[in-house]
Each structure stands twice: as structure tokens, then as C-alpha cells.
């Protein structure tokens, strides 16, 4: 079992990084009722952990007995019949799913699953809660129509179904949904907190950590606790006892993007642009999200540029990422960004060095 | 036997006005509607205005006052964006409901006029085809059915529909109105709220009473019966002022890397960037030490970034672009590099 799952806190009392948030949630569910909740914060900050611990606090040990099922809905909209299949995790008390996996049909999934849960009253109505919990992940990726559908549906059936929404950023959740939920911000842990967690895991696994080792991993993780723990385990697998200057190897795709950045800094020519295109295709077919590619590429480029150029390049990165969001073929916009960078950089070199 | 703990209803619903005259401080709307209710001959109606100002409440109160609890369910059809709003629904559900005539039986002292009401909440999310299909239905069945449209933006309603309706604009609630309502709820629920917290609640809810009540209830759940400014800020998702100020300070340093580090920290702390841009705009506009030309440049970039965020662009990149342009504006650097 990976350490990232093995040492995940199972109850609100054991949550260490966000103990204040955990205590607030505990107070919240101490009453019989519980409002709709919206958890937001960067990835790897512990939102899912808090949600699972919260559900366990509400329903007891039964919440751990989950099963994965592929569910199919047949929806008749009058003009056409729609069939949607989606994977969901469910227990006797709660259902968890990613409605955005349904693409532009997410609106029907959102409505139908809530109505279905409302129809099936809790198995033991005399049990702890009179409602079930629906966990919706990646709510910020829902379409506008689906979020509009959500707002009234969550009001209508709130007596029997409570929603816990998870997203990376609440900017993309419509105001109407946000105002019907209790917003819980889950910030990324600080590097000190990550060091504490790594030392805790090291103690549990009987490992000797050289001085500064945990701090280096924490710095490398960009305040992402999941990455930090995975890096830690990678170092253990790679080399133990740990050496004093050991560093976690970067992820494969990040290494690849670093190479791309080095390539386009070295030469700015159509032939080089063509070679970079092949590298982008390689990343995209391996399901790396294009916006992650662009952000990593920008970070690598910024390390090597003058201050004036930094302003210019970060503007164009934002510009092409926005275009990418509006379009459907990411390779066009990634390549356009590289072409623009090459043009600006070459012009800078020519004007500086003659 | 353990005492039965009462299920706490959302205060938004618990304190929703039941009568038209109780809707807070939409005087023009309330006066006209109260008069119209006496004759019980209603035109089609169009309620529009910002969220949380009482539009749905007013529509439901009208229906309730006309029909009473017994006939309400059979005489009033309520549709929201959560129901399918395509042209098909207009052709079937709405038309079927609108076409049936009703008797004039009077129940329990309510007027019970001889027509039905269809409430189309969030009408601005109806498709244009659906709105067009509604035009004929409205005219054909106007003797037996009245339509209430509720939306945030009247511009999203097609002109033929709008011209068939009596329009009522709902204003954002002022701080004083909001404060009175909030204090009333605090008394009922046994909460204590100091003056600063009250002002903070008005500020962060922006005239949206539903939001203010929701924040109040959330804060009461989490922090008990004594609520402070900080508590309200933490449940509302507003960003602490020092975060916005530290972003501006990092831009004033003129160093791109300093601003980049600050942007990374803001993203890692999970603050929503659209909220940050809104608050950053307030700070920039109210700053005394920034010339107007520089303010104009920064505000233009903030507007562009806000649009990009609505389109779904990445938050880190947009915020970094804003910070970069702020640095360039503050130090009068050119917008585009020239070699």
C-alpha cells in the first residue's frame, strides 16, 4: 500500500494539517443537520481526506464499505433519448462521483442522481441521519448548464440529500451554487507542515532522515502534500539509507518539459519548432493536461530569462492558455506559444548581441 | 428517551416573507402589486434584478395570497433552470398546463381568480427557441393563464416576451435595510453581532440578502452565538485584506520574481482568483498614491483577466499576468517590448 494512502487520516480527530478546519467540521455535524458544503483549494491539500473523514464522522464505520459500480441512466428529453454511463463509488450512506466525466451531458447526470437519491430514503430512517450524502468531485469542471441545474435541485431535495462539492477553485463555480453552500477553504500545507508529516511517516516506517532531507522534499513538492509523500517513498525505493544530498527525481513528464524548454532556448528555427511539436504530441497522447504542460513550460522558461522578457512571456502564456480553453485542439495553442516565444527571444538576442 | 433535536431549517427559507407587503424595501414593486392584488386581475409579470433581492419570494407570495394553501399546488406551476427548458418543454408541459381552464370556486377566503399561474424562475437560462415558442402560448391562453418570469438580466429575455409583461425591477438592498433584517434574525435566533460584524456582513454580501443570511447561519453553526468580523470573512470566502495588500506590495517592489512568488502563495492558499481580482480592483481604485493613467492600465488588465477567468482560463496564469502588468504600469514600462 502506498504511504500516501496508508497514512491518510481516517477520522477528523487524526487530521493534523488542517486541525482547525477539522474541529469546525466536527462541530458542524455534531448537530443533527448539516448544510451543503463546498470544499475548495489546490490539489494535494487534503480536501478529499477531510471529506472522507467527515462522512465517517457523520455515518460511522458503515461509510467505509464502499463499492464501485458503473451506472447507466436512460433519459428521455422528448426530442431524443440519452444514455449515459458513469462510474460511482457508493456506500449505504453516500455516493461519490465525477459528473464532469459525462462531458456536455453532465447536467442530466447531476439532476438524475440527486432525484434518485431523494427517492430512495435512507435504509435505516431511524439511524443517525435522515439524509444521504452525495459527493461531487471537480465541480469547477461542470458546464454552466449543469451548475444551473444543480442550484434548484439541491434546494428542492435538501431534506433527503446533502451535497458535498469538491473543486480546485471556487472561481469557476457559479455564485448561485456557492451561496447555497458553506464554503470551506482548504489551503495547501506550508513547507513546515509537510516536513512534520514526512517526519511522522519516517518515524512510523523506522527510517533515518538526514538533516535537511525532509525540507528539500517539501520545497520540491510545491506545497503539494501528495507529491511530497510520493517523492518520499520514491527516494526510499531508490536509495536507502538516504544520502545527505539526495533529491527526489522529477516526474517523467516534467523532465520532458524541461528538455523542451532547453531546446527552444538553444535554437529558434522552424526545424526546432517541428521537433518541439513532436514532443508536445508525445506529452498529449500520454494524457498530460495541456494547461499543466503550458504552466510547467512557462516556469522553466522564466528561470532563464531577463526581467523584461519575463513580463512579455507570462502575458503570452496567459493569452494562449485562454485561447486553448476556448478551442478544442490544444496542440495548436501550445505550438503557437512556442512560436511566439521563439520570435520574441530571437529578436531579443539579435538586438542585444548584434 | 433522548430529547428530539429539531432539524434546523435554512434561515433563508425560515424567514422568507409570506406576504407581498413584507418584502423588504422594494417599495415601488410592493405598492403596485398590493393594489393589483385587490382587483385580482394580474398581467403577465417580469421580475428582474440582482440575486437575493426578493424576486422569487414576491412571485411565490403573490400566488399564495391569491390561492391559499389548498389550491396552490393545482393552480401554480413552477419551473426552474433545473428542469429542462428546451423548446420541447414549452410545447408539452407548459402548453398542457396553460390550456386547461379552471373554475371559480372560492376556498377559505382567498380570491381564487379564474386563471392559473406559471412561474418561470431563472428565465434568462431559457433557450431563445423556447422563449419564442412561448409567445403564442402566452397570447392564446391569456384568459386562463398568467406567466411570471424571473431573471437576473432583462436583456436575456427576448423583446416580444418582455413587451407582453409588466416589468418590475428589484433593487439591490441597501446596508440599512439589510442590517434591519439581519438584526431581526439575530434576535429570533439568539445571536449577538457587534456593529463591525454587521458592517462586514453587508460589505461581503453586496446587497444579496440570501447570501447574507446564509453567511450568518454558517457562522452561527461554526462559531457559536457570538460572531465576529473574522468569522464572517472566513465563511464567506472573501479574501483577507492583508493578502490583497501584500500582492500590491510585491508588485510595487518592481521585481517579477517577488510577484511570482506571491502569486504562487496565493494560489496555494486556495483563494479564488476572481474574488481576489474584485478586491484588488477596489484597492487600486481607492489608492491615493497611484496616478490615474496607471490606474487605468491596471483596471483594463483586471477587466480582461476577469473575462478570461469566466471563460475558464487558468487562475495562476491570469493572476501572474495581472501582477506583471501592474508592475509594468507602476513603473511606466511599455506594454509591449520594442527592440
XYZ file of C-alpha atoms in Angstrom:
693
model
C 0.000 0.000 0.000
C 1.329 3.425 -0.907
C 2.247 5.601 2.051
C 0.012 8.309 0.686
C -2.996 6.055 1.353
C -1.573 4.179 4.313
C -1.030 7.276 6.413
C -4.093 9.192 5.336
C -6.056 10.251 8.442
C -9.297 8.315 8.690
C -11.121 10.435 11.260
C -11.416 14.133 11.892
C -9.581 13.739 15.185
C -6.498 12.407 13.415
C -6.303 15.202 10.855
C -3.115 17.140 11.574
C -2.538 19.619 8.762
C -5.965 21.276 8.946
C -6.864 20.551 12.535
C -8.779 23.821 12.898
C -10.918 23.060 9.852
C -11.431 19.512 11.114
C -12.634 20.723 14.504
C -15.018 23.139 12.837
C -16.427 20.351 10.696
C -16.808 18.170 13.758
C -18.774 20.904 15.472
C -20.842 21.306 12.336
C -22.009 17.718 12.175
C -22.488 17.402 15.926
C -25.956 18.791 15.346
C -28.328 16.516 13.522
C -28.430 18.715 10.482
C -25.648 19.625 8.098
C -25.659 22.202 5.302
C -24.426 21.652 1.775
C -20.654 22.025 1.742
C -18.205 23.304 -0.838
C -14.576 22.339 -0.339
C -12.120 24.297 -2.443
C -8.362 24.563 -2.538
C -5.389 23.469 -4.617
C -4.830 19.825 -5.406
C -2.916 17.824 -2.854
C -4.070 19.967 0.051
C -6.249 17.399 1.772
C -9.780 18.137 0.599
C -10.652 14.519 -0.136
C -9.201 13.386 3.159
C -11.351 15.875 5.012
C -14.435 14.830 3.071
C -13.967 11.129 3.787
C -13.251 11.800 7.449
C -16.339 13.986 7.630
C -18.561 11.294 6.139
C -17.181 8.783 8.592
C -17.900 11.203 11.413
C -21.480 11.520 10.210
C -22.301 7.894 9.478
C -19.823 5.781 11.408
C -17.937 2.752 10.146
C -20.558 1.903 7.521
C -19.194 4.698 5.347
C -16.024 2.673 4.744
C -17.829 -0.169 2.999
C -17.836 1.249 -0.498
C -18.284 -0.433 -3.837
C -17.538 0.753 -7.347
C -20.286 0.447 -9.898
C -20.829 1.569 -13.464
C -24.270 3.036 -13.623
C -26.274 3.774 -16.741
C -29.025 6.323 -16.995
C -31.555 6.452 -19.801
C -33.064 9.884 -20.018
C -35.908 10.857 -22.288
C -35.803 14.545 -23.120
C -38.658 14.253 -25.584
C -36.698 15.119 -28.681
C -34.090 12.422 -28.191
C -33.056 9.630 -25.859
C -29.785 9.926 -23.996
C -27.825 7.115 -22.454
C -25.030 7.980 -20.041
C -22.713 5.627 -18.239
C -20.635 6.758 -15.296
C -18.565 5.200 -12.552
C -19.508 5.961 -8.993
C -18.446 4.914 -5.533
C -21.289 4.228 -3.167
C -21.940 3.038 0.346
C -25.183 2.646 2.223
C -24.998 6.297 3.197
C -23.229 8.194 0.457
C -22.435 8.305 -3.239
C -19.319 9.788 -4.780
C -18.856 10.633 -8.427
C -17.257 12.893 -11.019
C -20.150 14.239 -13.076
C -17.828 16.122 -15.411
C -16.715 12.773 -16.849
C -20.009 12.796 -18.741
C -18.824 15.721 -20.853
C -21.564 18.028 -22.029
C -24.222 15.661 -20.710
C -23.197 16.365 -17.111
C -26.390 18.289 -16.493
C -28.605 15.215 -16.794
C -26.368 13.185 -14.531
C -26.451 15.855 -11.873
C -30.224 16.071 -11.862
C -30.986 12.384 -12.139
C -28.633 11.147 -9.451
C -29.954 13.633 -6.899
C -33.553 12.809 -7.682
C -32.766 9.117 -7.450
C -31.123 9.519 -4.065
C -34.084 11.542 -2.886
C -36.462 8.770 -3.893
C -34.531 6.070 -2.072
C -34.920 7.099 1.512
C -32.135 6.068 3.870
C -32.099 2.361 4.627
C -32.454 2.922 8.351
C -34.571 6.027 8.696
C -34.196 5.825 12.462
C -30.429 5.845 12.113
C -28.142 8.758 12.743
C -29.100 10.928 9.783
C -32.286 11.353 7.855
C -30.411 12.130 4.663
C -27.817 10.719 2.319
C -24.689 12.485 1.153
C -23.676 12.983 -2.462
C -20.037 13.876 -3.074
C -19.427 15.618 -6.400
C -15.781 15.943 -7.400
C -14.310 18.500 -9.790
C -17.358 20.706 -9.648
C -15.405 23.519 -11.284
C -15.316 21.439 -14.466
C -19.095 21.217 -14.697
C -20.701 23.127 -17.519
C -22.727 26.244 -16.805
C -25.937 24.409 -17.573
C -25.109 21.663 -15.115
C -24.361 24.172 -12.385
C -27.632 25.918 -13.111
C -29.376 22.571 -12.828
C -27.620 21.939 -9.568
C -28.825 25.065 -7.841
C -32.520 24.345 -7.759
C -32.154 20.589 -7.480
C -30.047 20.923 -4.361
C -32.682 23.173 -2.856
C -35.628 21.011 -3.760
C -34.270 17.776 -2.352
C -32.223 19.141 0.518
C -34.372 17.339 3.083
C -33.141 13.938 1.963
C -29.883 14.581 0.137
C -26.930 16.732 1.151
C -24.230 17.686 -1.277
C -20.521 17.920 -0.668
C -18.879 19.654 -3.606
C -15.133 19.497 -4.224
C -13.232 21.725 -6.590
C -9.807 23.239 -7.040
C -11.041 26.780 -7.364
C -14.338 28.313 -6.475
C -13.959 30.949 -9.180
C -15.481 28.590 -11.705
C -18.396 27.625 -9.504
C -21.329 29.915 -10.151
C -22.319 32.360 -7.476
C -25.725 30.744 -7.139
C -24.216 27.415 -6.127
C -21.612 28.987 -3.854
C -24.214 30.946 -1.957
C -26.177 27.777 -1.199
C -23.183 26.003 0.317
C -20.994 26.509 3.311
C -17.630 27.296 1.749
C -14.661 25.533 3.285
C -11.283 26.711 2.061
C -8.584 24.072 2.314
C -5.263 25.758 1.723
C -2.135 23.880 0.764
C 0.011 22.939 3.759
C 3.067 25.042 4.447
C 6.501 23.537 3.996
C 6.877 23.238 7.753
C 3.686 21.223 7.961
C 4.861 18.974 5.146
C 8.152 18.415 6.946
C 6.206 17.418 10.048
C 4.150 14.893 8.098
C 7.234 13.429 6.419
C 8.996 13.073 9.753
C 5.913 11.392 11.187
C 5.879 8.878 8.334
C 9.625 8.362 8.671
C 9.210 7.527 12.326
C 6.409 5.084 11.593
C 8.482 3.365 8.931
C 11.625 3.371 11.117
C 13.653 5.461 8.713
C 16.614 7.693 9.438
C 16.205 11.099 7.854
C 19.384 13.123 7.289
C 19.280 16.749 8.297
C 17.542 18.907 5.708
C 16.271 15.937 3.714
C 12.599 16.415 4.542
C 12.882 20.158 3.956
C 14.300 19.543 0.474
C 11.422 17.260 -0.430
C 8.934 19.784 0.913
C 10.497 22.537 -1.180
C 10.398 20.320 -4.250
C 6.725 19.454 -3.801
C 5.386 22.996 -4.270
C 3.254 22.652 -1.155
C 1.504 19.584 -2.552
C 1.332 17.026 0.229
C 0.520 14.138 -2.074
C 3.576 14.835 -4.192
C 5.743 15.210 -1.119
C 4.740 11.812 0.251
C 5.137 10.158 -3.134
C 8.568 11.759 -3.528
C 9.492 10.499 -0.089
C 8.501 6.957 -0.965
C 10.305 7.209 -4.305
C 13.514 8.179 -2.508
C 13.124 5.228 -0.181
C 12.690 2.805 -3.070
C 15.570 4.331 -4.962
C 18.218 4.603 -2.290
C 18.205 3.728 1.398
C 19.913 4.707 3.713
C 19.264 8.225 2.458
C 22.314 10.202 1.448
C 22.736 13.716 2.768
C 22.252 15.392 -0.603
C 19.666 13.031 -2.065
C 16.961 14.688 -4.139
C 13.758 13.116 -5.405
C 13.785 12.532 -9.165
C 11.325 14.765 -11.003
C 8.265 13.306 -12.674
C 8.812 11.982 -16.177
C 6.631 14.499 -17.914
C 8.194 17.375 -16.036
C 11.635 16.209 -17.090
C 10.346 16.117 -20.647
C 9.017 19.664 -20.455
C 12.381 20.823 -19.087
C 14.008 19.355 -22.174
C 11.551 21.228 -24.367
C 12.389 24.473 -22.593
C 16.117 23.847 -23.037
C 15.568 23.031 -26.713
C 13.748 26.231 -27.554
C 16.235 28.349 -25.607
C 19.093 26.809 -27.560
C 17.762 27.272 -31.077
C 14.894 29.244 -32.616
C 14.206 27.829 -36.055
C 11.344 26.149 -37.916
C 13.176 22.850 -37.740
C 13.439 23.121 -33.958
C 9.791 24.107 -33.749
C 8.887 20.972 -35.672
C 10.892 18.833 -33.254
C 9.173 20.512 -30.309
C 5.819 19.722 -31.853
C 6.640 16.021 -31.782
C 7.485 16.321 -28.105
C 4.181 18.037 -27.408
C 2.310 15.262 -29.179
C 4.142 12.754 -27.022
C 3.024 14.538 -23.876
C -0.561 14.941 -25.040
C -1.027 11.294 -26.016
C 0.113 10.362 -22.519
C -2.838 12.312 -21.133
C -0.887 15.136 -19.558
C -3.337 18.060 -19.321
C -2.288 20.772 -21.790
C -2.599 23.535 -19.202
C -0.162 21.665 -16.960
C 2.258 21.427 -19.868
C 1.994 25.146 -20.540
C 2.406 26.141 -16.902
C 5.431 23.903 -16.434
C 6.944 25.180 -19.667
C 6.457 28.748 -18.539
C 8.061 28.013 -15.176
C 11.111 26.506 -16.886
C 11.434 29.419 -19.298
C 11.114 32.033 -16.564
C 14.150 30.573 -14.838
C 16.381 31.575 -17.738
C 15.021 34.949 -18.848
C 15.653 38.608 -18.139
C 13.087 40.564 -16.199
C 11.736 42.431 -19.229
C 11.247 39.224 -21.137
C 9.539 37.608 -18.169
C 6.704 40.112 -18.299
C 6.245 39.553 -22.000
C 6.354 35.762 -21.863
C 3.975 35.397 -18.951
C 1.489 37.599 -20.793
C 1.630 35.386 -23.870
C 1.371 32.224 -21.791
C -1.822 33.554 -20.222
C -3.087 34.598 -23.647
C -2.550 31.231 -25.325
C -3.841 29.270 -22.349
C -7.053 31.279 -22.529
C -7.305 30.522 -26.256
C -6.677 26.868 -25.506
C -9.576 26.884 -23.100
C -11.897 28.240 -25.763
C -10.741 25.911 -28.521
C -10.631 22.153 -28.834
C -7.167 21.248 -30.177
C -4.528 22.005 -27.594
C -1.568 21.374 -29.894
C -2.425 24.449 -31.958
C -2.121 26.754 -28.988
C 0.898 25.091 -27.427
C 2.775 25.349 -30.698
C 1.637 28.932 -31.185
C 3.020 29.829 -27.777
C 6.378 28.269 -28.591
C 6.493 30.037 -31.948
C 5.717 33.354 -30.275
C 8.349 32.751 -27.624
C 10.955 31.890 -30.245
C 10.133 35.030 -32.183
C 10.409 37.302 -29.147
C 13.512 35.634 -27.781
C 15.343 35.652 -31.099
C 14.525 39.315 -31.573
C 15.842 39.988 -28.085
C 19.061 38.104 -28.802
C 19.605 39.906 -32.092
C 19.049 43.335 -30.579
C 21.258 42.562 -27.581
C 24.225 40.807 -29.157
C 24.039 42.041 -32.748
C -35.640 8.741 25.800
C -33.307 11.304 24.348
C -34.916 14.642 23.565
C -35.761 15.104 19.921
C -33.375 17.604 18.400
C -35.294 19.784 15.977
C -33.986 19.786 12.441
C -32.806 23.293 11.750
C -34.344 24.719 8.621
C -32.231 27.003 6.455
C -32.888 30.520 7.700
C -33.228 31.670 4.114
C -36.454 29.666 3.921
C -37.489 30.112 7.533
C -37.516 33.889 7.303
C -38.830 34.178 3.783
C -41.695 36.719 3.718
C -45.116 35.149 3.199
C -46.948 38.316 2.161
C -46.180 40.735 -0.613
C -46.190 43.678 1.762
C -43.477 42.038 3.880
C -40.907 42.010 1.078
C -38.266 44.368 2.351
C -37.886 47.737 0.725
C -38.887 47.165 -2.827
C -41.456 49.907 -2.349
C -42.453 50.563 -5.939
C -42.930 46.882 -6.659
C -44.803 46.220 -3.451
C -47.126 49.199 -3.840
C -48.150 48.309 -7.380
C -48.592 44.648 -6.591
C -50.621 45.288 -3.474
C -53.030 47.401 -5.464
C -53.186 44.904 -8.285
C -53.844 42.051 -5.895
C -57.039 43.680 -4.708
C -58.549 43.522 -8.167
C -57.087 40.037 -8.707
C -56.649 40.807 -12.369
C -52.937 40.340 -12.942
C -50.993 40.977 -16.110
C -48.113 38.770 -17.129
C -45.167 39.818 -14.983
C -41.434 40.084 -15.393
C -39.319 40.384 -12.247
C -35.675 41.214 -12.765
C -32.766 42.316 -10.630
C -29.666 41.073 -8.846
C -29.719 37.789 -6.939
C -31.111 37.682 -3.431
C -33.402 40.708 -3.694
C -36.774 39.019 -3.281
C -37.898 38.202 -6.801
C -38.831 34.581 -6.211
C -40.199 35.448 -2.805
C -42.544 38.016 -4.302
C -43.788 35.671 -7.003
C -44.494 32.903 -4.520
C -46.146 35.334 -2.118
C -48.481 36.569 -4.848
C -49.507 33.041 -5.753
C -50.003 32.183 -2.120
C -52.134 35.231 -1.426
C -54.335 34.561 -4.416
C -54.961 30.865 -3.956
C -54.120 29.881 -0.412
C -52.565 26.561 0.536
C -55.295 24.327 -0.848
C -55.412 25.420 -4.455
C -51.783 26.460 -4.702
C -50.498 23.104 -5.901
C -53.065 22.671 -8.630
C -53.145 26.243 -9.877
C -49.461 27.162 -9.856
C -46.743 25.586 -11.983
C -43.195 26.474 -11.057
C -40.304 25.749 -13.417
C -36.642 26.396 -12.777
C -33.417 26.056 -14.668
C -33.073 22.651 -13.066
C -35.944 21.430 -15.202
C -35.401 21.013 -18.885
C -36.019 24.348 -20.528
C -35.774 23.484 -24.150
C -38.397 24.097 -26.763
C -39.855 20.671 -26.122
C -40.927 21.581 -22.598
C -42.714 24.657 -23.874
C -44.580 22.598 -26.433
C -45.729 19.977 -23.970
C -45.649 20.691 -20.268
C -46.312 24.407 -20.284
C -48.891 24.285 -23.048
C -50.744 21.393 -21.463
C -50.888 23.184 -18.153
C -51.825 26.521 -19.685
C -54.608 25.143 -21.870
C -56.802 23.764 -19.107
C -59.449 26.189 -17.920
C -60.325 26.455 -14.243
C -63.469 27.064 -12.298
C -64.079 29.937 -9.963
C -64.568 28.010 -6.756
C -63.601 30.084 -3.763
C -61.726 28.455 -0.901
C -61.097 29.730 2.562
C -61.476 33.407 1.881
C -58.810 33.658 -0.828
C -59.707 35.454 -4.060
C -59.033 32.426 -6.304
C -59.280 34.229 -9.639
C -60.274 32.135 -12.662
C -56.815 31.609 -14.057
C -53.630 29.689 -13.305
C -50.098 30.958 -12.796
C -46.915 29.635 -14.364
C -43.737 30.823 -12.659
C -40.635 30.562 -14.823
C -37.799 31.126 -12.404
C -34.364 31.892 -13.852
C -35.994 32.616 -17.189
C -32.761 34.024 -18.577
C -31.415 30.497 -18.912
C -34.219 29.509 -21.278
C -33.155 28.978 -24.839
C -34.195 31.566 -27.363
C -36.249 28.986 -29.243
C -38.126 28.157 -26.080
C -38.829 31.818 -25.461
C -40.102 32.248 -28.997
C -42.356 29.234 -28.660
C -43.813 30.805 -25.552
C -45.084 33.919 -27.309
C -48.091 32.328 -28.944
C -48.905 30.304 -25.846
C -48.983 33.448 -23.747
C -51.422 35.137 -26.067
C -53.652 32.188 -26.806
C -54.261 31.289 -23.185
C -54.069 34.685 -21.555
C -57.653 34.362 -20.310
C -56.900 31.316 -18.221
C -53.163 31.538 -17.500
C -50.740 34.221 -16.360
C -46.976 33.953 -16.665
C -44.414 35.198 -14.171
C -40.858 35.466 -15.474
C -37.996 35.854 -13.026
C -34.485 36.618 -14.206
C -31.325 38.497 -13.336
C -30.799 40.250 -16.669
C -33.740 41.589 -18.587
C -31.560 41.772 -21.674
C -31.638 37.989 -21.884
C -35.407 37.954 -22.354
C -36.459 38.400 -25.965
C -38.287 41.628 -26.707
C -41.628 40.050 -27.707
C -41.908 38.382 -24.315
C -40.758 41.419 -22.397
C -43.278 43.619 -24.162
C -46.128 41.348 -23.066
C -45.212 41.658 -19.394
C -45.445 44.256 -16.688
C -41.842 44.790 -15.633
C -40.702 45.105 -12.040
C -37.137 45.938 -11.210
C -35.781 44.737 -7.876
C -33.055 46.962 -6.490
C -30.052 45.704 -4.554
C -30.755 46.095 -0.855
C -29.062 48.948 0.949
C -26.943 48.438 4.013
C -29.575 49.846 6.334
C -32.317 47.562 5.026
C -30.022 44.585 5.227
C -28.957 45.472 8.752
C -32.527 45.704 9.996
C -33.366 42.316 8.570
C -30.198 40.726 9.915
C -30.764 42.154 13.377
C -34.291 40.787 13.371
C -32.984 37.312 12.577
C -30.273 37.640 15.228
C -32.903 38.422 17.835
C -35.004 35.450 16.835
C -32.048 33.063 16.892
C -30.353 34.400 19.997
C -27.175 35.625 18.320
C -25.034 38.579 19.244
C -23.490 40.578 16.448
C -21.370 43.674 17.006
C -21.541 46.740 14.780
C -18.343 45.919 12.940
C -19.535 42.414 12.139
C -22.808 43.846 10.871
C -20.987 46.233 8.552
C -18.715 43.436 7.371
C -21.705 41.236 6.587
C -23.261 43.971 4.460
C -19.995 44.526 2.634
C -19.260 40.930 1.756
C -22.789 40.098 0.615
C -23.114 43.036 -1.801
C -26.818 43.647 -1.447
C -27.692 39.962 -1.680
C -29.841 39.208 1.332
C -29.898 35.465 0.717
C -26.141 35.411 0.831
C -26.040 37.487 3.992
C -28.466 35.175 5.769
C -26.579 32.104 4.600
C -23.293 33.530 5.859
C -24.899 34.383 9.166
C -26.271 30.886 9.607
C -22.985 29.280 8.592
C -21.044 31.429 11.019
C -23.511 30.635 13.804
C -23.095 26.915 13.186
C -19.352 27.047 13.232
C -18.594 29.671 15.848
C -21.499 29.657 18.265
C -23.765 32.533 19.232
C -21.140 35.291 19.350
C -19.956 36.176 15.857
C -17.095 38.451 14.858
C -15.934 40.041 11.625
C -13.242 37.440 11.150
C -15.745 34.611 11.452
C -17.935 36.085 8.735
C -14.982 36.630 6.430
C -13.841 33.045 6.835
C -17.226 31.515 5.985
C -17.890 33.837 3.071
C -14.800 33.116 1.037
C -13.775 36.747 0.997
C -10.037 37.229 0.994
C -8.355 38.868 3.991
C -7.290 42.415 3.251
C -3.640 41.838 4.087
C -3.399 39.224 1.329
C -4.563 41.745 -1.268
C -2.269 44.391 0.175
C 0.730 42.078 0.162
C 0.092 41.327 -3.509
C 0.113 45.043 -4.258
C 3.250 45.487 -2.162
C 5.016 42.741 -4.106
C 4.059 44.487 -7.354
C 5.375 47.788 -6.038
C 8.747 46.154 -5.430
C 9.147 46.054 -9.203
C 10.662 42.565 -9.147
C 8.913 39.977 -11.294
C 10.211 37.082 -9.198
C 8.882 38.605 -5.982
C 5.434 38.995 -7.521
C 5.587 35.473 -8.968
C 6.348 34.054 -5.533
C 3.429 35.974 -4.033
C 1.098 34.728 -6.770
C 2.206 31.151 -6.128
C 1.449 31.543 -2.443
C -1.997 32.961 -3.132
C -2.839 30.061 -5.429
C -1.518 27.547 -2.908
C -3.624 29.091 -0.156
C -6.703 28.382 -2.239
C -8.108 31.890 -2.549
C -10.450 32.220 -5.526
C -8.785 34.478 -8.057
C -11.987 36.059 -9.340
C -12.670 37.243 -5.795
C -9.094 38.450 -5.487
C -9.347 40.434 -8.717
C -12.516 42.080 -7.482
C -10.889 43.106 -4.212
C -7.665 44.095 -5.928
C -9.689 46.407 -8.154
C -11.150 48.098 -5.085
C -7.690 48.578 -3.609
C -6.302 50.013 -6.848
C -9.201 52.400 -7.396
C -9.031 53.696 -3.832
C -5.239 54.019 -3.730
C -4.090 57.624 -3.307
C -0.510 57.225 -4.436
C -1.190 55.864 -7.940
C -1.736 58.281 -10.865
C -4.854 57.967 -12.978
C -3.052 56.722 -16.088
C -1.527 53.874 -14.147
C -4.852 53.037 -12.547
C -6.463 52.935 -15.980
C -3.880 50.496 -17.287
C -4.234 48.196 -14.311
C -8.036 48.285 -14.350
C -8.076 47.457 -18.042
C -5.943 44.399 -17.381
C -8.160 43.402 -14.458
C -11.206 43.539 -16.722
C -9.524 41.361 -19.311
C -8.411 38.845 -16.702
C -11.905 38.660 -15.245
C -13.301 37.840 -18.683
C -10.653 35.165 -19.193
C -11.486 33.603 -15.844
C -15.166 33.467 -16.738
C -14.132 31.639 -19.907
C -12.376 29.107 -17.704
C -8.764 30.168 -18.108
C -6.126 29.051 -15.642
C -6.061 31.092 -12.465
C -2.331 31.116 -11.870
C -1.520 32.349 -15.364
C -4.181 35.044 -15.296
C -3.147 36.308 -11.873
C 0.515 36.308 -12.913
C -0.393 38.317 -15.992
C -2.269 40.814 -13.814
C 0.677 41.117 -11.442
C 3.091 41.545 -14.337
C 1.001 44.273 -15.946
C 0.614 46.003 -12.587
C 4.387 46.104 -12.228
C 4.783 47.473 -15.742
C 2.102 50.093 -15.143
C 3.501 51.207 -11.794
C 6.968 51.646 -13.280
C 5.763 53.090 -16.593
C 7.309 50.291 -18.591
C 5.985 49.895 -22.149
C 3.168 47.440 -22.660
C 4.955 45.661 -25.491
C 8.684 45.215 -25.778
C 10.392 47.065 -28.617
C 13.924 46.197 -29.575
